[in-house]
CSV table of C-alpha atoms in Angstrom, one decimal:
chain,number,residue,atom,x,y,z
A,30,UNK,CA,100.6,-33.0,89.8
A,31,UNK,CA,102.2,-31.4,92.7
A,32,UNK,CA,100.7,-29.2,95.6
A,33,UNK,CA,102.2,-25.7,94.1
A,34,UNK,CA,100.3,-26.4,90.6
A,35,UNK,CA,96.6,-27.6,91.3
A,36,UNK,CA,97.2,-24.3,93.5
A,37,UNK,CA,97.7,-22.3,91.3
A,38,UNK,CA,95.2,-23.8,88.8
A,39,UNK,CA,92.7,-23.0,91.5
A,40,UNK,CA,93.5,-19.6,92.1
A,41,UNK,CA,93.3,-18.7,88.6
A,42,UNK,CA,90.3,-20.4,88.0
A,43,UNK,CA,88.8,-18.6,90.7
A,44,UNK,CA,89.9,-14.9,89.9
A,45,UNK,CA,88.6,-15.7,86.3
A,46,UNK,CA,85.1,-16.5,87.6
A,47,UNK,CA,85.3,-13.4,89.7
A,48,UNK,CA,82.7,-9.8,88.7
A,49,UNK,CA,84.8,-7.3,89.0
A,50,UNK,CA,88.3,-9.0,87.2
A,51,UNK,CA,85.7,-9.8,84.5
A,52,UNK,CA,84.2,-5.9,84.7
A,53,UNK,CA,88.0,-4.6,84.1
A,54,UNK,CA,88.6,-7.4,81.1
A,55,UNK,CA,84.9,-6.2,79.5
A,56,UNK,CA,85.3,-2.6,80.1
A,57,UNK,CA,89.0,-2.6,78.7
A,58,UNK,CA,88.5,-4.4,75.8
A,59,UNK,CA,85.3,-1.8,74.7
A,60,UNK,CA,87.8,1.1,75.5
A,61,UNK,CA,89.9,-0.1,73.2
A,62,UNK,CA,86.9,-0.5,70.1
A,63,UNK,CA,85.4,2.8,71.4
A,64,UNK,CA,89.1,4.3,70.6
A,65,UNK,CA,89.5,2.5,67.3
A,66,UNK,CA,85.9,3.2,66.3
A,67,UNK,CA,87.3,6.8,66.8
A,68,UNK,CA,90.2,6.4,64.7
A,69,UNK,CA,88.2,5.1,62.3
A,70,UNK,CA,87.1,8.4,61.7
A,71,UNK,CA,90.1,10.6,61.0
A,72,UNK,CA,92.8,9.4,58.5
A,73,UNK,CA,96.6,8.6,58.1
A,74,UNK,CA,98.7,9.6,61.3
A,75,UNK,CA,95.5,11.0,63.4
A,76,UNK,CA,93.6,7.2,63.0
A,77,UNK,CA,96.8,5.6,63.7
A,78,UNK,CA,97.7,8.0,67.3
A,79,UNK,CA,94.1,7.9,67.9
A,80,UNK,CA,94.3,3.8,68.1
A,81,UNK,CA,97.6,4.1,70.2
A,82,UNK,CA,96.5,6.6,72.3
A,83,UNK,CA,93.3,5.0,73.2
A,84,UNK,CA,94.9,1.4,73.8
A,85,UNK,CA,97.8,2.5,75.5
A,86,UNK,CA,95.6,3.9,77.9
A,87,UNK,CA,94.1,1.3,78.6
A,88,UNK,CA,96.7,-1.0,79.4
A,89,UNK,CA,98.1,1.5,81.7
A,90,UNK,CA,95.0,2.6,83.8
A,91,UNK,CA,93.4,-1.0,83.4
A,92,UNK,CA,96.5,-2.8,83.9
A,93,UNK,CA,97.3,-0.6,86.4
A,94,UNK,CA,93.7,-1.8,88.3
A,95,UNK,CA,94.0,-5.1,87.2
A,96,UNK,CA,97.2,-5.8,88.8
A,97,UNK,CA,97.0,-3.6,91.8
A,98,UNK,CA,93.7,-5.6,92.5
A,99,UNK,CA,95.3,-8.7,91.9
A,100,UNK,CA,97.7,-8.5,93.8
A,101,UNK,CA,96.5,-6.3,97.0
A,102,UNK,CA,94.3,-9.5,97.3
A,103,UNK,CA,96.7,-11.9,97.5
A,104,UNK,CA,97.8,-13.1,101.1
A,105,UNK,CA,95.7,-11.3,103.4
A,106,UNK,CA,92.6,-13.0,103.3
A,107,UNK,CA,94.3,-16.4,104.0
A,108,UNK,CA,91.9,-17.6,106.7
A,109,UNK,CA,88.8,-16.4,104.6
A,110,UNK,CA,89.7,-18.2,101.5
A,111,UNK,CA,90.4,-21.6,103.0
A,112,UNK,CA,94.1,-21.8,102.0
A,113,UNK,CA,95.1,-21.9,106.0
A,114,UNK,CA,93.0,-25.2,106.3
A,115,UNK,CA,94.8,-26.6,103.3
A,116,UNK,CA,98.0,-25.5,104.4
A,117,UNK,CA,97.4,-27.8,107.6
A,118,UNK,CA,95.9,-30.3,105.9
A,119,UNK,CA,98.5,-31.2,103.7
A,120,UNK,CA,101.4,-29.9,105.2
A,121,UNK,CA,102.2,-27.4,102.8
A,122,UNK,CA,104.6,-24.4,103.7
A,123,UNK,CA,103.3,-21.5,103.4
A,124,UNK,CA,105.8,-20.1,101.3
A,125,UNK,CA,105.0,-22.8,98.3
A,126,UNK,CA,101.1,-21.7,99.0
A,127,UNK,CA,101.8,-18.3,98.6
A,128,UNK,CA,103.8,-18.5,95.8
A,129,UNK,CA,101.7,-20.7,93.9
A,130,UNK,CA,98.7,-18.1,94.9
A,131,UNK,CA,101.4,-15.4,93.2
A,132,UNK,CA,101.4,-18.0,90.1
A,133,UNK,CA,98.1,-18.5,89.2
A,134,UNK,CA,97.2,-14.6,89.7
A,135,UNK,CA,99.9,-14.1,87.3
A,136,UNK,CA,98.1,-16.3,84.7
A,137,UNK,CA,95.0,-14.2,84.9
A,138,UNK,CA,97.1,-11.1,84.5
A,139,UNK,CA,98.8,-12.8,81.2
A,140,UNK,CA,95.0,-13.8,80.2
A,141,UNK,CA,93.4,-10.0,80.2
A,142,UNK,CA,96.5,-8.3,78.7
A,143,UNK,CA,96.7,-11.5,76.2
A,144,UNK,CA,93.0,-10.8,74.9
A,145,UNK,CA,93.4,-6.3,75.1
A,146,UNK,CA,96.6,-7.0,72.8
A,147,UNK,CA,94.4,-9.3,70.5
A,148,UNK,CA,91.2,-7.2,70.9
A,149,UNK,CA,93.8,-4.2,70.0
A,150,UNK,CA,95.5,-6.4,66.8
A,151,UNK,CA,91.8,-6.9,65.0
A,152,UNK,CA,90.4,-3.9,65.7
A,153,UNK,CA,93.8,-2.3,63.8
A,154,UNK,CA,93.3,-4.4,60.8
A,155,UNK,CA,89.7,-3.8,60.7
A,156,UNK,CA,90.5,-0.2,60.3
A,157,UNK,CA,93.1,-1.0,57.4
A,158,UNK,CA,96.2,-0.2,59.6
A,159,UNK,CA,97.2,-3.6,59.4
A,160,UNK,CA,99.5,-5.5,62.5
A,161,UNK,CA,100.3,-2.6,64.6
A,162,UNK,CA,104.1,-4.1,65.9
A,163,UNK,CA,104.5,-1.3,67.7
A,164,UNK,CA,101.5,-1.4,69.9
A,165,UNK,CA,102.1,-5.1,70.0
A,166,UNK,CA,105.3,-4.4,71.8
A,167,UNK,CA,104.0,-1.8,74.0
A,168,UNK,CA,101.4,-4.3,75.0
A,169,UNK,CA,104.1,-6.6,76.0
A,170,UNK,CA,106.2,-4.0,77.6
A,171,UNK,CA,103.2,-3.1,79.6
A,172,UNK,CA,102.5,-6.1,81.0
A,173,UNK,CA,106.2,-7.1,82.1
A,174,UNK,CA,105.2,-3.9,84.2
A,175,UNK,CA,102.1,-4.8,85.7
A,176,UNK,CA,104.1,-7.8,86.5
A,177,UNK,CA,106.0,-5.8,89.0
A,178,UNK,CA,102.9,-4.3,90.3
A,179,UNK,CA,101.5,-7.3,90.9
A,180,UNK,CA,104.1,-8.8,92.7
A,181,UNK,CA,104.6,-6.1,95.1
A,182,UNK,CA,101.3,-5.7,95.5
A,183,UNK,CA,101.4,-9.3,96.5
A,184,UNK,CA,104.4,-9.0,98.8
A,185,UNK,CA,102.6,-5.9,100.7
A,186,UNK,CA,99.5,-8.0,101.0
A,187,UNK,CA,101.6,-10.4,103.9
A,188,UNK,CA,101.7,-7.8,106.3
A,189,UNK,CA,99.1,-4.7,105.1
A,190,UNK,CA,95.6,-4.7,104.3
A,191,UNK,CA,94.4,-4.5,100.7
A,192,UNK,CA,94.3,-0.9,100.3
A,193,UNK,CA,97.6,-0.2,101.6
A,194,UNK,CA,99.3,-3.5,99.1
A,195,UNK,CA,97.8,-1.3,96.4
A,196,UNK,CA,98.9,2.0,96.8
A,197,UNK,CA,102.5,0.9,98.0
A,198,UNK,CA,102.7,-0.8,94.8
A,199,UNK,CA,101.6,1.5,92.6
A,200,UNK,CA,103.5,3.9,94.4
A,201,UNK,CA,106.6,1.3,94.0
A,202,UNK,CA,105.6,1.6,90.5
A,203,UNK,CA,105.8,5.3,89.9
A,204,UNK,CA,109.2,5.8,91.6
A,205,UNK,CA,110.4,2.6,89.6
A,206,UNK,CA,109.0,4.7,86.4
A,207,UNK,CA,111.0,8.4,87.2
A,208,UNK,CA,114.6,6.1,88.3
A,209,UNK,CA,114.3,5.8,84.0
């Protein structure tokens, strides 16, 4: 196994075991019952954009956290996390470090949005609205977003703090949204 992929099989390892990535996975996932345990109280069109409402929210505003978070993190706490004395070590570059780093955060962003489109799938069919394909390919729509606000996040992270990756990438994702 090379360098780039026991990196980023460590990096995702560690963001999985981390509280506050597995806070945003909990917390999304009973959002999205709370809303469907709300549709499940109205009928026809009402459940159904109940359910949609409620879940698309949350892979917005969660996603949106998720991935900001993610990847704000990313490079700027190089020193802290060890990944400078394993760059010497081994005589990595840093650009294979860093882009094995981006790798395995994108793997835990795959992971929660994997699981709120799954959580999202069950809860629809325990409600009797069957497979919802359209929220399915929101879900998927949504994350090849937070995709892009991951990555700039990440890309911010080289040269500005944590904060500052975040909002220029979320900012980067608005002005990406009204181009449309």
């Amino acid at each position: 196994m090379n360098t780039a992929m026991i990196v980023a099989r460590v990096e995702a390892r560690g963001i999985g075991r981390r509280r506050w990535f597995l806070a945003l996975l909990v917390l999304g996932a009973a959002l999205i019952v709370a809303g469907v345990v709300l549709a499940a109280t109205r009928n026809g069109l009402a459940a159904t954009d109940t359910m949609r409402s409620w879940t698309g929210a949350v892979y917005l505003v969660g996603g949106l956290l998720v991935a900001a978070s993610l990847g704000a993190s990313t490079m700027n706490r190089d020193a802290d996390g060890g990944w400078v004395g394993m760059q010497v070590t081994t005589g990595t570059p840093r650009v294979t470090v860093a882009l094995a780093r981006i790798a395995g955060r994108l793997v835990a962003l795959v992971a929660v949005f994997a699981i709120w489109i799954i959580i999202a799938a069950i809860c629809s069919a325990a409600i009797g609205q069957g497979g919802d394909w359209p929220l399915f390919v929101h879900g998927l729509a949504m994350l090849e977003n937070m995709v892009l606000v991951l990555v700039t996040a990440a890309l911010c992270s080289v040269a500005l703090g944590p904060v500052a990756s975040a909002i220029v990438a979320i900012f980067f994702y608005v002005s990406c949204l009204s181009l449309v």
